[in-house]
PDB file of C-alpha atoms (C1' of nucleotides) in Angstrom:
ATOM      1  CA  MET A1252     -17.150   6.673  20.834  1.00 44.00           C
ATOM      2  CA  GLY A1253     -14.173   6.524  18.573  1.00 39.00           C
ATOM      3  CA  ARG A1254     -14.126   6.723  14.882  1.00 41.00           C
ATOM      4  CA  GLN A1255     -15.988   4.562  12.483  1.00 45.00           C
ATOM      5  CA  PRO A1256     -14.432   1.292  11.556  1.00 42.00           C
ATOM      6  CA  CYS A1257     -12.042   1.189   8.595  1.00 45.00           C
ATOM      7  CA  CYS A1258     -13.979  -1.415   6.785  1.00 46.00           C
ATOM      8  CA  ASP A1259     -16.592  -4.108   7.381  1.00 46.00           C
ATOM      9  CA  LYS A1260     -14.238  -6.806   6.147  1.00 54.00           C
ATOM     10  CA  VAL A1261     -17.450  -8.469   4.794  1.00 62.00           C
ATOM     11  CA  GLY A1262     -17.709  -8.919   1.084  1.00 74.00           C
ATOM     12  CA  LEU A1263     -14.440  -7.205   0.589  1.00 82.00           C
ATOM     13  CA  LYS A1264     -12.085  -8.473  -2.189  1.00 85.00           C
ATOM     14  CA  LYS A1265      -8.646  -9.649  -1.382  1.00 84.00           C
ATOM     15  CA  GLY A1266      -5.698 -10.778  -3.421  1.00 85.00           C
ATOM     16  CA  PRO A1267      -4.107  -9.371  -6.468  1.00 88.00           C
ATOM     17  CA  TRP A1268      -5.443  -6.174  -7.951  1.00 90.00           C
ATOM     18  CA  THR A1269      -6.919  -6.067 -11.396  1.00 90.00           C
ATOM     19  CA  ALA A1270      -6.223  -3.491 -14.058  1.00 89.00           C
ATOM     20  CA  GLU A1271      -9.707  -2.295 -13.697  1.00 89.00           C
ATOM     21  CA  GLU A1272      -9.482  -1.816  -9.957  1.00 90.00           C
ATOM     22  CA  ASP A1273      -6.073  -0.048 -10.486  1.00 90.00           C
ATOM     23  CA  GLN A1274      -7.744   2.294 -12.915  1.00 89.00           C
ATOM     24  CA  LYS A1275     -10.480   3.191 -10.554  1.00 89.00           C
ATOM     25  CA  LEU A1276      -8.147   3.822  -7.710  1.00 90.00           C
ATOM     26  CA  VAL A1277      -5.658   5.926  -9.700  1.00 88.00           C
ATOM     27  CA  ALA A1278      -8.418   7.884 -11.370  1.00 88.00           C
ATOM     28  CA  PHE A1279     -10.083   8.588  -8.150  1.00 88.00           C
ATOM     29  CA  LEU A1280      -6.913   9.647  -6.375  1.00 86.00           C
ATOM     30  CA  LEU A1281      -5.701  11.756  -9.160  1.00 83.00           C
ATOM     31  CA  THR A1282      -9.008  13.736  -9.179  1.00 82.00           C
ATOM     32  CA  HIS A1283      -9.696  13.806  -5.490  1.00 81.00           C
ATOM     33  CA  GLY A1284      -6.665  12.939  -3.613  1.00 78.00           C
ATOM     34  CA  HIS A1285      -7.478  11.211  -0.421  1.00 73.00           C
ATOM     35  CA  CYS A1286      -8.412  12.430   3.052  1.00 73.00           C
ATOM     36  CA  CYS A1287      -9.006   9.211   4.856  1.00 80.00           C
ATOM     37  CA  TRP A1288      -8.370   5.859   3.222  1.00 85.00           C
ATOM     38  CA  ARG A1289     -11.590   4.459   4.688  1.00 83.00           C
ATOM     39  CA  VAL A1290     -13.815   6.359   2.351  1.00 86.00           C
ATOM     40  CA  VAL A1291     -11.514   5.964  -0.717  1.00 88.00           C
ATOM     41  CA  PRO A1292     -12.708   2.449  -1.790  1.00 88.00           C
ATOM     42  CA  LYS A1293     -16.338   3.334  -1.369  1.00 85.00           C
ATOM     43  CA  LEU A1294     -16.118   6.498  -3.370  1.00 87.00           C
ATOM     44  CA  ALA A1295     -13.825   4.965  -5.961  1.00 88.00           C
ATOM     45  CA  GLY A1296     -16.323   2.003  -6.364  1.00 88.00           C
ATOM     46  CA  LEU A1297     -13.912  -0.615  -5.060  1.00 89.00           C
ATOM     47  CA  LEU A1298     -14.665  -3.646  -2.908  1.00 88.00           C
ATOM     48  CA  ARG A1299     -11.498  -3.259  -1.002  1.00 89.00           C
ATOM     49  CA  CYS A1300     -10.661  -1.981   2.445  1.00 87.00           C
ATOM     50  CA  GLY A1301      -8.976   1.427   2.736  1.00 87.00           C
ATOM     51  CA  LYS A1302      -5.873  -0.228   4.031  1.00 87.00           C
ATOM     52  CA  SER A1303      -5.563  -2.364   0.922  1.00 90.00           C
ATOM     53  CA  CYS A1304      -6.032   0.747  -1.249  1.00 90.00           C
ATOM     54  CA  ARG A1305      -3.373   2.656   0.584  1.00 88.00           C
ATOM     55  CA  LEU A1306      -0.957  -0.263   0.192  1.00 89.00           C
ATOM     56  CA  ARG A1307      -1.542  -0.658  -3.431  1.00 90.00           C
ATOM     57  CA  TRP A1308      -1.162   3.128  -4.043  1.00 90.00           C
ATOM     58  CA  THR A1309       2.009   3.573  -1.910  1.00 88.00           C
ATOM     59  CA  ASN A1310       3.705   0.466  -3.124  1.00 88.00           C
ATOM     60  CA  TYR A1311       2.767   0.220  -6.705  1.00 88.00           C
ATOM     61  CA  LEU A1312       0.672   2.964  -8.233  1.00 88.00           C
ATOM     62  CA  ARG A1313       2.247   6.135  -6.789  1.00 84.00           C
ATOM     63  CA  PRO A1314       3.523   8.175  -9.759  1.00 81.00           C
ATOM     64  CA  ASP A1315       6.859   8.966  -8.222  1.00 81.00           C
ATOM     65  CA  LEU A1316       7.898   5.350  -7.869  1.00 84.00           C
ATOM     66  CA  LYS A1317      10.939   3.983  -9.466  1.00 81.00           C
ATOM     67  CA  ARG A1318      10.576   0.416 -10.641  1.00 78.00           C
ATOM     68  CA  GLY A1319      13.215  -2.182 -11.277  1.00 79.00           C
ATOM     69  CA  LEU A1320      16.181  -3.369  -9.356  1.00 80.00           C
ATOM     70  CA  LEU A1321      18.080  -1.122  -6.976  1.00 84.00           C
ATOM     71  CA  SER A1322      21.200   0.378  -8.468  1.00 85.00           C
ATOM     72  CA  ASP A1323      24.461  -0.431  -6.884  1.00 85.00           C
ATOM     73  CA  ASP A1324      24.474   2.985  -5.260  1.00 87.00           C
ATOM     74  CA  GLU A1325      21.085   2.556  -3.828  1.00 88.00           C
ATOM     75  CA  GLU A1326      22.047  -0.938  -2.569  1.00 89.00           C
ATOM     76  CA  ARG A1327      25.163   0.449  -0.766  1.00 89.00           C
ATOM     77  CA  LEU A1328      23.037   3.035   0.669  1.00 90.00           C
ATOM     78  CA  VAL A1329      20.461   0.537   1.906  1.00 90.00           C
ATOM     79  CA  ILE A1330      23.210  -1.426   3.557  1.00 90.00           C
ATOM     80  CA  ASP A1331      24.676   1.714   5.222  1.00 89.00           C
ATOM     81  CA  LEU A1332      21.336   2.705   6.440  1.00 90.00           C
ATOM     82  CA  HIS A1333      20.406  -0.712   7.649  1.00 90.00           C
ATOM     83  CA  ALA A1334      23.639  -0.792   9.641  1.00 89.00           C
ATOM     84  CA  GLN A1335      22.459   2.429  11.296  1.00 87.00           C
ATOM     85  CA  LEU A1336      18.666   1.928  11.561  1.00 88.00           C
ATOM     86  CA  GLY A1337      18.209  -1.805  11.552  1.00 87.00           C
ATOM     87  CA  ASN A1338      14.903  -3.058  10.059  1.00 87.00           C
ATOM     88  CA  ARG A1339      13.237   0.275   9.948  1.00 89.00           C
ATOM     89  CA  TRP A1340      12.341  -0.035   6.389  1.00 90.00           C
ATOM     90  CA  SER A1341      10.184   3.103   6.157  1.00 88.00           C
ATOM     91  CA  LYS A1342      13.078   5.225   7.474  1.00 88.00           C
ATOM     92  CA  ILE A1343      15.425   3.587   5.032  1.00 91.00           C
ATOM     93  CA  ALA A1344      12.922   4.108   2.234  1.00 90.00           C
ATOM     94  CA  ALA A1345      12.583   7.790   3.133  1.00 89.00           C
ATOM     95  CA  ARG A1346      16.237   8.196   2.141  1.00 88.00           C
ATOM     96  CA  LEU A1347      15.717   6.592  -1.279  1.00 88.00           C
ATOM     97  CA  PRO A1348      13.321   8.689  -3.265  1.00 85.00           C
ATOM     98  CA  GLY A1349      11.020   6.659  -5.401  1.00 87.00           C
ATOM     99  CA  ARG A1350      11.487   3.479  -3.360  1.00 90.00           C
ATOM    100  CA  THR A1351       9.042   1.925  -1.014  1.00 90.00           C
ATOM    101  CA  ASP A1352       9.666   0.274   2.259  1.00 89.00           C
ATOM    102  CA  ASN A1353       8.163  -2.911   0.901  1.00 90.00           C
ATOM    103  CA  GLU A1354      10.466  -2.966  -2.123  1.00 90.00           C
ATOM    104  CA  ILE A1355      13.470  -2.271   0.005  1.00 91.00           C
ATOM    105  CA  LYS A1356      12.530  -4.916   2.527  1.00 90.00           C
ATOM    106  CA  ASN A1357      11.954  -7.501  -0.295  1.00 89.00           C
ATOM    107  CA  HIS A1358      15.250  -6.589  -1.927  1.00 90.00           C
ATOM    108  CA  TRP A1359      17.066  -6.920   1.373  1.00 90.00           C
ATOM    109  CA  ASN A1360      15.554 -10.322   2.103  1.00 88.00           C
ATOM    110  CA  THR A1361      16.080 -11.777  -1.369  1.00 87.00           C
ATOM    111  CA  HIS A1362      19.254 -10.129  -2.576  1.00 87.00           C
ATOM    112  CA  ILE A1363      21.268  -8.160  -0.140  1.00 89.00           C
ATOM    113  CA  LYS A1364      21.156 -10.645   2.687  1.00 86.00           C
ATOM    114  CA  LYS A1365      22.711 -13.407   0.456  1.00 84.00           C
ATOM    115  CA  LYS A1366      25.351 -11.010  -0.860  1.00 85.00           C
ATOM    116  CA  LEU A1367      26.458 -10.020   2.535  1.00 86.00           C
ATOM    117  CA  ARG A1368      26.587 -13.672   3.785  1.00 82.00           C
ATOM    118  CA  LYS A1369      28.719 -14.516   0.636  1.00 81.00           C
ATOM    119  CA  MET A1370      30.995 -11.627   1.614  1.00 83.00           C
ATOM    120  CA  GLY A1371      31.268 -13.060   5.046  1.00 84.00           C
ATOM    121  CA  ILE A1372      29.153 -10.357   6.712  1.00 84.00           C
ATOM    122  CA  ASP A1373      26.345 -10.992   9.139  1.00 83.00           C
ATOM    123  CA  PRO A1374      23.362  -9.097   7.527  1.00 85.00           C
ATOM    124  CA  VAL A1375      21.894  -8.584  10.985  1.00 82.00           C
ATOM    125  CA  THR A1376      24.758  -7.238  12.892  1.00 84.00           C
ATOM    126  CA  HIS A1377      26.816  -6.059   9.915  1.00 84.00           C
ATOM    127  CA  GLN A1378      29.915  -7.720  11.624  1.00 81.00           C
ATOM    128  CA  PRO A1379      32.061 -10.302  10.126  1.00 81.00           C
ATOM    129  CA  LEU A1380      30.538 -13.696  10.277  1.00 73.00           C
ATOM    130  CA  GLU A1381      32.345 -15.953  12.678  1.00 68.00           C
ATOM    131  CA  PRO A1382      33.622 -19.203  11.232  1.00 63.00           C
ATOM    132  CA  PRO A1383      31.701 -22.226  12.365  1.00 55.00           C
ATOM    133  CA  ARG A1384      33.024 -23.475  15.664  1.00 56.00           C
ATOM    134  CA  PRO A1385      32.618 -26.745  17.462  1.00 53.00           C
ATOM    135  CA  PRO A1386      30.051 -26.664  20.230  1.00 48.00           C
ATOM    136  CA  PRO A1387      31.405 -25.037  23.325  1.00 48.00           C
ATOM    137  CA  ARG A1388      32.304 -27.119  26.227  1.00 47.00           C
ATOM    138  CA  GLU A1389      30.352 -26.783  29.552  1.00 39.00           C
ATOM    139  CA  GLN A1390      33.051 -24.876  31.448  1.00 42.00           C
ATOM    140  CA  ASP A1391      33.471 -22.160  28.828  1.00 42.00           C
ATOM    141  CA  ALA A1392      29.874 -22.055  27.779  1.00 40.00           C
ATOM    142  CA  THR A1393      29.591 -18.460  28.739  1.00 43.00           C
ATOM    143  CA  PRO A1394      28.618 -16.768  25.414  1.00 43.00           C
ATOM    144  CA  PRO A1395      30.551 -13.881  24.219  1.00 43.00           C
ATOM    145  CA  PRO A1396      28.960 -10.520  24.642  1.00 46.00           C
ATOM    146  CA  PRO A1397      26.446  -9.965  21.892  1.00 44.00           C
ATOM    147  CA  PRO A1398      27.549  -7.612  19.133  1.00 46.00           C
ATOM    148  CA  PRO A1399      26.552  -3.991  19.657  1.00 46.00           C
ATOM    149  CA  PRO A1400      23.160  -3.161  18.406  1.00 44.00           C
ATOM    150  CA  PRO A1401      22.821  -1.219  15.168  1.00 46.00           C
ATOM    151  CA  GLN A1402      23.987   2.250  15.666  1.00 47.00           C
ATOM    152  CA  GLU A1403      20.956   4.308  16.314  1.00 42.00           C
ATOM    153  CA  ILE A1404      20.487   7.663  14.761  1.00 43.00           C
ATOM    154  CA  GLU A1405      18.994  10.331  17.025  1.00 42.00           C
ATOM    155  CA  GLU A1406      15.470  10.835  15.849  1.00 39.00           C
ATOM    156  CA  SER A1407      15.535  14.568  16.254  1.00 41.00           C
ATOM    157  CA  GLU A1408      18.901  14.837  14.586  1.00 40.00           C
ATOM    158  CA  GLU A1409      17.716  12.491  11.914  1.00 39.00           C
ATOM    159  CA  GLU A1410      14.860  14.814  11.108  1.00 38.00           C
ATOM    160  CA  GLU A1411      17.214  17.669  10.899  1.00 38.00           C
ATOM    161  CA  GLN A1412      19.713  16.089   8.639  1.00 42.00           C
ATOM    162  CA  GLU A1413      17.405  14.010   6.534  1.00 38.00           C
ATOM    163  CA  PRO A1414      17.171  15.402   3.078  1.00 40.00           C
ATOM    164  CA  SER A1415      13.538  15.576   2.196  1.00 39.00           C
ATOM    165  CA  PRO A1416      12.629  12.846  -0.152  1.00 38.00           C
ATOM    166  CA  LEU A1417      11.263  13.634  -3.580  1.00 39.00           C
ATOM    167  CA  ILE A1418       7.797  12.984  -2.293  1.00 39.00           C
ATOM    168  CA  GLU A1419       6.208  11.415   0.789  1.00 37.00           C
ATOM    169  CA  PRO A1420       3.334   8.922   0.449  1.00 36.00           C
ATOM    170  CA  HIS A1421       1.130  10.895   2.594  1.00 37.00           C
ATOM    171  CA  GLU A1422       1.762  14.013   0.623  1.00 39.00           C
ATOM    172  CA  ILE A1423       0.364  12.537  -2.596  1.00 38.00           C
ATOM    173  CA  THR A1424      -2.940  14.410  -2.633  1.00 40.00           C
ATOM    174  CA  ALA A1425      -4.034  15.444  -6.063  1.00 41.00           C
ATOM    175  CA  PRO A1426      -5.526  18.872  -6.151  1.00 39.00           C
ATOM    176  CA  PRO A1427      -9.206  18.968  -6.947  1.00 38.00           C
ATOM    177  CA  PRO A1428      -9.842  20.198 -10.431  1.00 37.00           C
ATOM    178  CA  ALA A1429     -13.177  21.831 -10.490  1.00 36.00           C
ATOM    179  CA  ALA A1430     -14.337  19.964 -13.596  1.00 35.00           C
ATOM    180  CA  ALA A1431     -13.362  16.636 -12.213  1.00 36.00           C
ATOM    181  CA  ALA A1432     -15.034  17.523  -8.992  1.00 36.00           C
ATOM    182  CA  GLU A1433     -18.280  18.114 -10.805  1.00 36.00           C
ATOM    183  CA  ALA A1434     -17.996  14.927 -12.695  1.00 35.00           C
ATOM    184  CA  ALA A1435     -17.398  13.104  -9.589  1.00 36.00           C
ATOM    185  CA  THR A1436     -20.320  14.443  -7.676  1.00 36.00           C
ATOM    186  CA  SER A1437     -22.493  12.927 -10.341  1.00 36.00           C
ATOM    187  CA  ASN A1438     -21.425   9.520  -9.348  1.00 38.00           C
ATOM    188  CA  CYS A1439     -20.936   9.750  -5.527  1.00 36.00           C
ATOM    189  CA  SER A1440     -23.016  10.985  -2.809  1.00 36.00           C
ATOM    190  CA  VAL A1441     -20.284  12.701  -0.932  1.00 37.00           C
ATOM    191  CA  SER A1442     -19.087  16.039  -2.053  1.00 38.00           C
ATOM    192  CA  PRO A1443     -15.554  16.154  -3.295  1.00 38.00           C
ATOM    193  CA  ALA A1444     -14.538  18.679  -0.716  1.00 36.00           C
ATOM    194  CA  SER A1445     -15.302  16.118   1.937  1.00 36.00           C
ATOM    195  CA  VAL A1446     -12.834  13.687   0.585  1.00 35.00           C
ATOM    196  CA  LEU A1447     -10.077  16.111   0.013  1.00 36.00           C
ATOM    197  CA  SER A1448      -6.969  15.823   2.103  1.00 36.00           C
ATOM    198  CA  PRO A1449      -6.631  18.444   4.788  1.00 33.00           C
ATOM    199  CA  SER A1450      -3.260  18.921   3.101  1.00 34.00           C
ATOM    200  CA  CYS A1451      -5.004  19.911  -0.047  1.00 34.00           C
ATOM    201  CA  SER A1452      -4.937  23.680  -0.311  1.00 34.00           C
ATOM    202  CA  SER A1453      -7.388  25.843  -2.236  1.00 34.00           C
ATOM    203  CA  SER A1454      -4.485  26.969  -4.266  1.00 34.00           C
ATOM    204  CA  ALA A1455      -4.425  23.618  -5.798  1.00 34.00           C
ATOM    205  CA  SER A1456      -7.879  23.980  -7.276  1.00 34.00           C
ATOM    206  CA  ALA A1457      -6.374  26.182 -10.045  1.00 33.00           C
ATOM    207  CA  ALA A1458      -4.619  23.132 -11.343  1.00 34.00           C
ATOM    208  CA  SER A1459      -6.439  21.384 -14.170  1.00 36.00           C
ATOM    209  CA  ALA A1460      -7.075  17.789 -14.421  1.00 36.00           C
ATOM    210  CA  VAL A1461      -4.443  17.569 -17.088  1.00 36.00           C
ATOM    211  CA  ASP A1462      -1.969  19.148 -14.742  1.00 39.00           C
ATOM    212  CA  VAL A1463      -2.746  16.513 -12.280  1.00 38.00           C
ATOM    213  CA  ALA A1464      -2.547  13.844 -14.922  1.00 39.00           C
ATOM    214  CA  GLU A1465       0.906  15.021 -15.859  1.00 41.00           C
ATOM    215  CA  TRP A1466       2.399  13.332 -12.925  1.00 44.00           C
ATOM    216  CA  PRO A1467       5.816  12.222 -13.699  1.00 40.00           C
ATOM    217  CA  GLU A1468       6.861   8.717 -14.290  1.00 39.00           C
ATOM    218  CA  PRO A1469       7.930   6.464 -17.080  1.00 36.00           C
ATOM    219  CA  MET A1470       5.317   4.172 -18.597  1.00 36.00           C
ATOM    220  CA  TYR A1471       6.497   1.251 -16.561  1.00 36.00           C
ATOM    221  CA  MET A1472       5.223   2.774 -13.354  1.00 37.00           C
ATOM    222  CA  PHE A1473       2.008   0.868 -13.613  1.00 38.00           C
ATOM    223  CA  GLY A1474       3.715  -2.427 -14.453  1.00 37.00           C
ATOM    224  CA  MET A1475       0.345  -3.592 -15.885  1.00 39.00           C
ATOM    225  CA  ASP A1476      -0.655  -4.015 -19.412  1.00 39.00           C
ATOM    226  CA  GLY A1477      -4.275  -3.302 -18.604  1.00 40.00           C
ATOM    227  CA  ILE A1478      -3.918   0.313 -18.013  1.00 42.00           C
ATOM    228  CA  MET A1479      -1.563   0.668 -20.807  1.00 37.00           C
ATOM    229  CA  ASP A1480      -3.998  -0.824 -23.135  1.00 40.00           C
ATOM    230  CA  VAL A1481      -6.726   1.418 -21.872  1.00 41.00           C
ATOM    231  CA  GLY A1482      -4.586   4.531 -22.232  1.00 39.00           C
ATOM    232  CA  TRP A1483      -4.606   7.558 -20.051  1.00 39.00           C
ATOM    233  CA  ASN A1484      -7.773   8.947 -21.412  1.00 45.00           C
ATOM    234  CA  GLY A1485      -9.447   5.627 -20.915  1.00 45.00           C
ATOM    235  CA  LEU A1486      -8.116   5.495 -17.448  1.00 44.00           C
ATOM    236  CA  ILE A1487      -9.516   8.852 -16.469  1.00 45.00           C
ATOM    237  CA  SER A1488     -12.761   8.448 -18.409  1.00 49.00           C
ATOM    238  CA  GLY A1489     -13.183   5.063 -17.120  1.00 48.00           C
ATOM    239  CA  ALA A1490     -13.796   6.438 -13.742  1.00 46.00           C
ATOM    240  CA  GLY A1491     -16.400   8.888 -14.939  1.00 46.00           C
ATOM    241  CA  VAL A1492     -14.010  11.723 -15.108  1.00 44.00           C
ATOM    242  CA  ASP A1493     -14.467  13.824 -18.274  1.00 41.00           C
ATOM    243  CA  VAL A1494     -10.976  14.819 -19.117  1.00 39.00           C
ATOM    244  CA  ASP A1495      -9.243  14.971 -22.464  1.00 39.00           C
ATOM    245  CA  VAL A1496      -5.540  14.330 -22.051  1.00 37.00           C
ATOM    246  CA  ASP A1497      -3.351  14.962 -25.161  1.00 35.00           C
ATOM    247  CA  VAL A1498      -0.039  14.158 -23.516  1.00 34.00           C
ATOM    248  CA  ASP A1499       1.130  10.952 -22.122  1.00 35.00           C
ATOM    249  CA  PRO A1500       1.293  11.759 -18.377  1.00 35.00           C
ATOM    250  CA  PHE A1501       4.002   9.305 -17.793  1.00 35.00           C
ATOM    251  CA  ASP A1502       6.203  10.484 -20.543  1.00 35.00           C
ATOM    252  CA  HIS A1503       7.844  13.125 -18.530  1.00 33.00           C
ATOM    253  CA  TYR A1504       9.743  13.173 -15.292  1.00 33.00           C
ATOM    254  CA  TYR A1505       9.828  16.345 -13.405  1.00 34.00           C
ATOM    255  CA  HIS A1506      12.953  15.987 -11.295  1.00 35.00           C
ATOM    256  CA  ASP A1507      12.455  19.416  -9.711  1.00 35.00           C
ATOM    257  CA  ALA A1508       8.846  18.647  -8.827  1.00 36.00           C
ATOM    258  CA  SER A1509       8.084  19.491  -5.261  1.00 38.00           C
ATOM    259  CA  PHE A1510       5.373  20.753  -2.905  1.00 34.00           C
ATOM    260  CA  ASP A1511       4.464  24.271  -2.107  1.00 37.00           C
ATOM    261  CA  ASP A1512       4.146  25.383   1.548  1.00 36.00           C
ATOM    262  CA  GLN A1513       0.680  23.801   1.731  1.00 35.00           C
ATOM    263  CA  ASP A1514       1.895  20.300   0.694  1.00 35.00           C
ATOM    264  CA  VAL A1515       0.408  20.750  -2.787  1.00 36.00           C
ATOM    265  CA  TRP A1516       2.165  19.130  -5.622  1.00 38.00           C
ATOM    266  CA  ILE A1517       3.748  21.651  -7.860  1.00 36.00           C
ATOM    267  CA  ILE A1518       5.671  21.055 -11.035  1.00 34.00           C
TER     268      ILE A1518
ATOM    269  C1'  DA B 489       7.609 -33.574 -20.986  1.00 88.57           C
ATOM    270  C1'  DA B 490       6.352 -33.689 -16.356  1.00 88.57           C
ATOM    271  C1'  DG B 491       7.325 -32.873 -11.704  1.00 88.57           C
ATOM    272  C1'  DT B 492       9.812 -30.555  -8.107  1.00 88.57           C
ATOM    273  C1'  DT B 493      12.382 -26.979  -5.960  1.00 88.57           C
ATOM    274  C1'  DC B 494      13.783 -22.317  -5.640  1.00 88.57           C
ATOM    275  C1'  DG B 495      13.478 -17.234  -5.981  1.00 88.57           C
ATOM    276  C1'  DT B 496      10.881 -13.143  -6.222  1.00 88.57           C
ATOM    277  C1'  DC B 497       7.662  -9.902  -4.783  1.00 88.57           C
ATOM    278  C1'  DA B 498       2.846  -8.285  -4.261  1.00 88.57           C
ATOM    279  C1'  DA B 499      -0.356  -8.394  -0.778  1.00 88.57           C
ATOM    280  C1'  DC B 500      -2.000  -9.535   3.787  1.00 88.57           C
ATOM    281  C1'  DC B 501      -1.781  -9.774   8.929  1.00 88.57           C
ATOM    282  C1'  DG B 502      -1.331  -8.008  13.349  1.00 88.57           C
ATOM    283  C1'  DC B 503       0.557  -4.716  16.197  1.00 88.57           C
ATOM    284  C1'  DC B 504       1.296   0.057  17.860  1.00 88.57           C
ATOM    285  C1'  DG B 505       1.174   5.062  18.496  1.00 88.57           C
ATOM    286  C1'  DA B 506      -1.751   8.950  17.332  1.00 88.57           C
ATOM    287  C1'  DT B 507      -6.023  10.797  17.463  1.00 88.57           C
ATOM    288  C1'  DA B 508     -11.121  11.550  16.846  1.00 88.57           C
ATOM    289  C1'  DC B 509     -15.043  11.157  19.529  1.00 88.57           C
TER     290       DC B 509
ATOM    291  C1'  DA C 178     -10.423  10.365  30.669  1.00 88.57           C
ATOM    292  C1'  DG C 179     -11.536   6.430  28.307  1.00 88.57           C
ATOM    293  C1'  DT C 180     -12.526   4.036  24.210  1.00 88.57           C
ATOM    294  C1'  DA C 181     -12.267   2.776  19.495  1.00 88.57           C
ATOM    295  C1'  DT C 182     -10.385   3.562  15.014  1.00 88.57           C
ATOM    296  C1'  DC C 183      -7.080   5.228  11.731  1.00 88.57           C
ATOM    297  C1'  DG C 184      -2.856   5.147   9.540  1.00 88.57           C
ATOM    298  C1'  DG C 185       1.596   3.396   9.292  1.00 88.57           C
ATOM    299  C1'  DC C 186       4.973  -0.121  10.077  1.00 88.57           C
ATOM    300  C1'  DG C 187       7.462  -4.609  10.056  1.00 88.57           C
ATOM    301  C1'  DG C 188       6.909  -9.571   9.519  1.00 88.57           C
ATOM    302  C1'  DT C 189       5.063 -13.110   6.988  1.00 88.57           C
ATOM    303  C1'  DT C 190       2.557 -15.571   3.419  1.00 88.57           C
ATOM    304  C1'  DG C 191       1.333 -17.321  -0.995  1.00 88.57           C
ATOM    305  C1'  DA C 192       1.073 -17.096  -6.027  1.00 88.57           C
ATOM    306  C1'  DC C 193       3.638 -17.347  -9.891  1.00 88.57           C
ATOM    307  C1'  DG C 194       7.442 -17.977 -12.946  1.00 88.57           C
ATOM    308  C1'  DA C 195      12.134 -19.818 -13.651  1.00 88.57           C
ATOM    309  C1'  DA C 196      15.464 -23.181 -12.987  1.00 88.57           C
ATOM    310  C1'  DC C 197      16.510 -27.726 -12.204  1.00 88.57           C
ATOM    311  C1'  DT C 198      15.996 -32.827 -11.973  1.00 88.57           C
TER     312       DT C 198
END
DNA sequence: AAGTTCGTCAACCGCCGATAC
DNA sequence: AGTATCGGCGGTTGACGAACT
């Protein structure tokens, strides 16, 4: 037998996320991290499938996300990378810290495509657009050779050269503060240890819940008034985690934040 | 003011490779 | 070794607001 199914898909909620759902998910992930997304909604008290939770987190709730339009530099980089990689949005996003593949994909489809066409550049091939021609006659119907495919980057080489992004989605695993873990056990039947990511090291347990809450990002990271109305204390305590947060966790951006050798978020 | 079209983007869908059993 | 699921990816959809008629 294989693994258990990701979700029953019965009675699960779909559609836009509410502020309350966001609170639950953020609070859970901040205190527990995640090991497998399948159990996250259950333990967080959400009627969503794990996939939906992962998407919401990686595309919208992650603390390292930049929001807002891409800068000119970022846009140029996206165009360059697209010329090399094609529609491999996740690869492109990996080169733009704080940006998601979904965001870049949307921006490409809504903004950059048009811009390139206006400039007379084919957004697919990155070659100059050919002026409209009359339909070819029968005898010279042989089409011209297709433009060369987007220049591929050697995977291995790419891995070597690729500057490590600020943070990788799969690396976001909040360390397990002991107090939060205790609080959580009162609400869920699975021990916190069982939901911790394998990438969570024991060294992270020294971090307090406040440390975890002090994840960097401006206030707009949530993009939702609900959480802002609730406030950070409300956000955490709303999920049953008894933590007093004096500072605004989104008021600081730790540009030099990174991970230790065990993939634990360090500031 | 009402109706229609357009633009944007969050979220879903389905596929695929990796991997647990 | 075979099967089923997970996690991730790219494509697509649909809701919503803005702009236009």
